[in-house]
Amino acid sequence: PHLPLLLQALGQGLLPGPDLRKRPLKTLQLQLQVVDGVIGLGEQLGFAEDRGLRLHTVLAALALAGVLSWGFGRWWVAGGNAPLRIGWLTAVLLVGMAVIVVAAGRRMWRMRRGRTHVPPIVAERILRLSQASALTGAVIGGLYLGQAVTLTPDIGYAGRGHLALVWAVAGLAVLLLTGAGLLVQSWC
């Protein structure tokens, strides 16, 4: 009896709410259940709240990823392994991604000022893109900055200063992506 609803949830990521408005699907868990000797699927649906991605959540993800990255980096380098490497192109691509997020979100900015109309499904996609950019940027930024901090004590040894600089620039570029995501979310 719930198959059309389930297919709609899987296909669009949206479910009709009790007041006939559409609310974004937060979780959909399918699990095998055995009832009276018959194996079937049972689903649990959860809906997202309308509060959006909070700054403290982004900062917590950044800090946690940074600490874990720093700890792993110290362990890796202390074990006699070469430090992990990253290229300059990474920073350029991350800045390009931030520009794309802001360009996509500009439609929402114009809509809020009454200059254009954005269909609801497009607005939802822009919102989710901005939130994914902010959260992913925070995690990757923590990883990159953690690696930069790992190499800081060995700045004068075997080109590690240059490598620490590359990690730090890439970390700042991905924080630009995080900021772009949070900015576009505020426009939604």
Short mmCIF file of C-alpha atoms in Angstrom, two decimals:
data_model
loop_
_atom_site.label_atom_id
_atom_site.label_comp_id
_atom_site.label_asym_id
_atom_site.label_seq_id
_atom_site.Cartn_x
_atom_site.Cartn_y
_atom_site.Cartn_z
CA PRO A 1 0.00 0.00 0.00
CA HIS A 2 2.96 2.37 0.51
CA LEU A 3 4.67 1.53 -2.79
CA PRO A 4 3.62 4.72 -4.69
CA LEU A 5 4.73 6.84 -1.75
CA LEU A 6 8.01 4.96 -1.52
CA LEU A 7 8.65 5.29 -5.25
CA GLN A 8 7.92 9.01 -5.08
CA ALA A 9 10.31 9.38 -2.13
CA LEU A 10 13.06 7.52 -3.93
CA GLY A 11 12.50 9.29 -7.24
CA GLN A 12 12.24 12.87 -6.07
CA GLY A 13 13.47 12.96 -2.50
CA LEU A 14 10.18 14.58 -1.48
CA LEU A 15 7.12 13.32 0.32
CA PRO A 16 3.73 14.95 0.76
CA GLY A 17 3.20 16.25 4.27
CA PRO A 18 -0.04 16.15 6.23
CA ASP A 19 -0.90 19.68 5.09
CA LEU A 20 -0.27 18.76 1.41
CA ARG A 21 2.97 20.76 1.34
CA LYS A 22 6.08 18.92 0.26
CA ARG A 23 8.78 18.44 2.86
CA PRO A 24 12.28 17.15 2.09
CA LEU A 25 13.00 13.57 3.00
CA LYS A 26 15.71 13.35 5.66
CA THR A 27 16.07 9.60 6.02
CA LEU A 28 14.63 6.56 4.38
CA GLN A 29 15.59 3.26 5.90
CA LEU A 30 14.53 0.03 4.29
CA GLN A 31 14.94 -3.11 6.33
CA LEU A 32 14.00 -6.72 5.90
CA GLN A 33 11.31 -7.82 8.30
CA VAL A 34 9.98 -11.29 8.98
CA VAL A 35 6.29 -11.30 9.85
CA ASP A 36 4.46 -14.62 10.17
CA GLY A 37 7.21 -16.40 8.28
CA VAL A 38 7.05 -13.98 5.31
CA ILE A 39 10.04 -11.82 4.47
CA GLY A 40 9.13 -8.27 3.42
CA LEU A 41 10.37 -4.73 3.39
CA GLY A 42 9.56 -2.31 6.17
CA GLU A 43 10.33 1.37 5.85
CA GLN A 44 10.93 4.16 8.32
CA LEU A 45 10.61 7.67 6.98
CA GLY A 46 11.97 10.78 8.66
CA PHE A 47 11.52 14.36 7.54
CA ALA A 48 14.08 17.15 7.61
CA GLU A 49 13.48 20.13 9.81
CA ASP A 50 13.28 23.55 8.22
CA ARG A 51 16.12 25.06 10.26
CA GLY A 52 18.84 24.52 7.67
CA LEU A 53 22.50 23.82 8.25
CA ARG A 54 23.77 25.64 11.33
CA LEU A 55 27.15 27.34 11.60
CA HIS A 56 28.05 25.41 14.76
CA THR A 57 27.49 22.12 12.90
CA VAL A 58 29.85 23.23 10.14
CA LEU A 59 32.47 24.39 12.66
CA ALA A 60 32.20 21.13 14.60
CA ALA A 61 32.72 19.11 11.41
CA LEU A 62 35.71 21.30 10.53
CA ALA A 63 37.29 20.91 13.97
CA LEU A 64 36.67 17.17 14.19
CA ALA A 65 38.08 16.51 10.72
CA GLY A 66 41.06 18.75 11.47
CA VAL A 67 41.94 16.97 14.69
CA LEU A 68 41.57 13.52 13.12
CA SER A 69 43.63 14.56 10.09
CA TRP A 70 46.36 16.03 12.28
CA GLY A 71 46.47 12.88 14.44
CA PHE A 72 46.63 10.58 11.43
CA GLY A 73 49.25 12.77 9.77
CA ARG A 74 51.51 12.78 12.84
CA TRP A 75 51.16 9.00 13.16
CA TRP A 76 51.91 8.54 9.45
CA VAL A 77 54.98 10.78 9.40
CA ALA A 78 56.28 9.44 12.74
CA GLY A 79 56.14 5.94 11.23
CA GLY A 80 58.79 6.98 8.70
CA ASN A 81 56.41 7.40 5.78
CA ALA A 82 56.57 10.29 3.33
CA PRO A 83 53.94 12.96 3.98
CA LEU A 84 50.82 12.89 1.86
CA ARG A 85 50.96 15.13 -1.20
CA ILE A 86 48.49 17.40 -2.92
CA GLY A 87 48.78 19.58 -6.02
CA TRP A 88 48.13 23.27 -6.63
CA LEU A 89 45.35 22.38 -9.05
CA THR A 90 43.26 21.25 -6.09
CA ALA A 91 42.97 24.81 -4.79
CA VAL A 92 42.06 26.12 -8.24
CA LEU A 93 39.32 23.50 -8.65
CA LEU A 94 37.90 24.22 -5.20
CA VAL A 95 37.71 27.95 -5.91
CA GLY A 96 35.98 27.10 -9.21
CA MET A 97 33.46 24.96 -7.32
CA ALA A 98 32.75 27.86 -4.95
CA VAL A 99 32.11 30.14 -7.92
CA ILE A 100 29.70 27.58 -9.40
CA VAL A 101 27.77 27.31 -6.11
CA VAL A 102 27.41 31.09 -5.89
CA ALA A 103 26.43 31.32 -9.56
CA ALA A 104 23.74 28.67 -9.06
CA GLY A 105 22.51 30.38 -5.90
CA ARG A 106 22.32 33.77 -7.59
CA ARG A 107 18.92 32.76 -8.95
CA MET A 108 17.64 32.56 -5.38
CA TRP A 109 19.13 35.97 -4.57
CA ARG A 110 17.35 37.49 -7.56
CA MET A 111 14.09 35.77 -6.62
CA ARG A 112 14.21 37.16 -3.10
CA ARG A 113 14.52 40.63 -4.61
CA GLY A 114 11.51 40.04 -6.87
CA ARG A 115 13.45 39.94 -10.12
CA THR A 116 12.70 36.38 -11.24
CA HIS A 117 10.80 33.22 -10.39
CA VAL A 118 12.44 29.92 -9.42
CA PRO A 119 10.41 26.69 -9.52
CA PRO A 120 10.20 25.00 -6.11
CA ILE A 121 12.11 21.88 -7.18
CA VAL A 122 14.95 24.05 -8.51
CA ALA A 123 14.99 26.04 -5.26
CA GLU A 124 15.17 22.78 -3.31
CA ARG A 125 18.08 21.57 -5.41
CA ILE A 126 19.95 24.85 -4.98
CA LEU A 127 19.41 24.65 -1.22
CA ARG A 128 20.69 21.07 -1.04
CA LEU A 129 23.69 21.94 -3.24
CA SER A 130 24.59 24.80 -0.91
CA GLN A 131 24.23 22.64 2.20
CA ALA A 132 26.27 19.81 0.68
CA SER A 133 28.96 22.29 -0.34
CA ALA A 134 29.12 23.81 3.12
CA LEU A 135 29.32 20.53 5.00
CA THR A 136 31.63 18.76 2.57
CA GLY A 137 33.83 21.84 2.43
CA ALA A 138 34.08 21.87 6.21
CA VAL A 139 35.13 18.23 6.39
CA ILE A 140 37.63 18.47 3.52
CA GLY A 141 38.89 21.81 4.86
CA GLY A 142 39.56 20.17 8.22
CA LEU A 143 41.44 17.36 6.51
CA TYR A 144 43.57 19.74 4.45
CA LEU A 145 44.32 22.14 7.30
CA GLY A 146 45.10 19.21 9.61
CA GLN A 147 47.71 18.00 7.14
CA ALA A 148 49.18 21.51 6.90
CA VAL A 149 49.49 21.68 10.69
CA THR A 150 51.07 18.21 10.69
CA LEU A 151 53.87 19.40 8.43
CA THR A 152 54.44 22.73 10.22
CA PRO A 153 57.03 21.44 12.76
CA ASP A 154 59.13 19.99 9.90
CA ILE A 155 58.98 23.07 7.66
CA GLY A 156 62.73 23.14 7.00
CA TYR A 157 63.08 19.45 6.22
CA ALA A 158 62.99 17.93 2.70
CA GLY A 159 60.58 20.38 1.08
CA ARG A 160 57.90 19.95 3.70
CA GLY A 161 57.50 23.71 4.03
CA HIS A 162 56.38 23.93 0.41
CA LEU A 163 54.06 20.97 0.91
CA ALA A 164 52.60 22.54 4.06
CA LEU A 165 51.95 25.72 2.07
CA VAL A 166 50.13 23.76 -0.65
CA TRP A 167 47.98 21.99 1.97
CA ALA A 168 47.18 25.33 3.67
CA VAL A 169 46.23 27.07 0.41
CA ALA A 170 44.00 24.14 -0.56
CA GLY A 171 42.46 24.26 2.93
CA LEU A 172 41.68 27.95 2.57
CA ALA A 173 40.21 27.34 -0.90
CA VAL A 174 37.89 24.67 0.43
CA LEU A 175 36.86 27.01 3.26
CA LEU A 176 35.86 29.42 0.50
CA LEU A 177 33.59 26.65 -0.81
CA THR A 178 32.15 26.26 2.69
CA GLY A 179 31.48 29.99 2.91
CA ALA A 180 29.85 29.97 -0.52
CA GLY A 181 27.56 27.15 0.55
CA LEU A 182 26.51 28.95 3.72
CA LEU A 183 25.96 32.19 1.80
CA VAL A 184 23.74 30.55 -0.79
CA GLN A 185 21.81 28.74 1.96
CA SER A 186 21.09 32.12 3.54
CA TRP A 187 19.65 33.29 0.21
CA CYS A 188 17.26 30.32 0.18
#
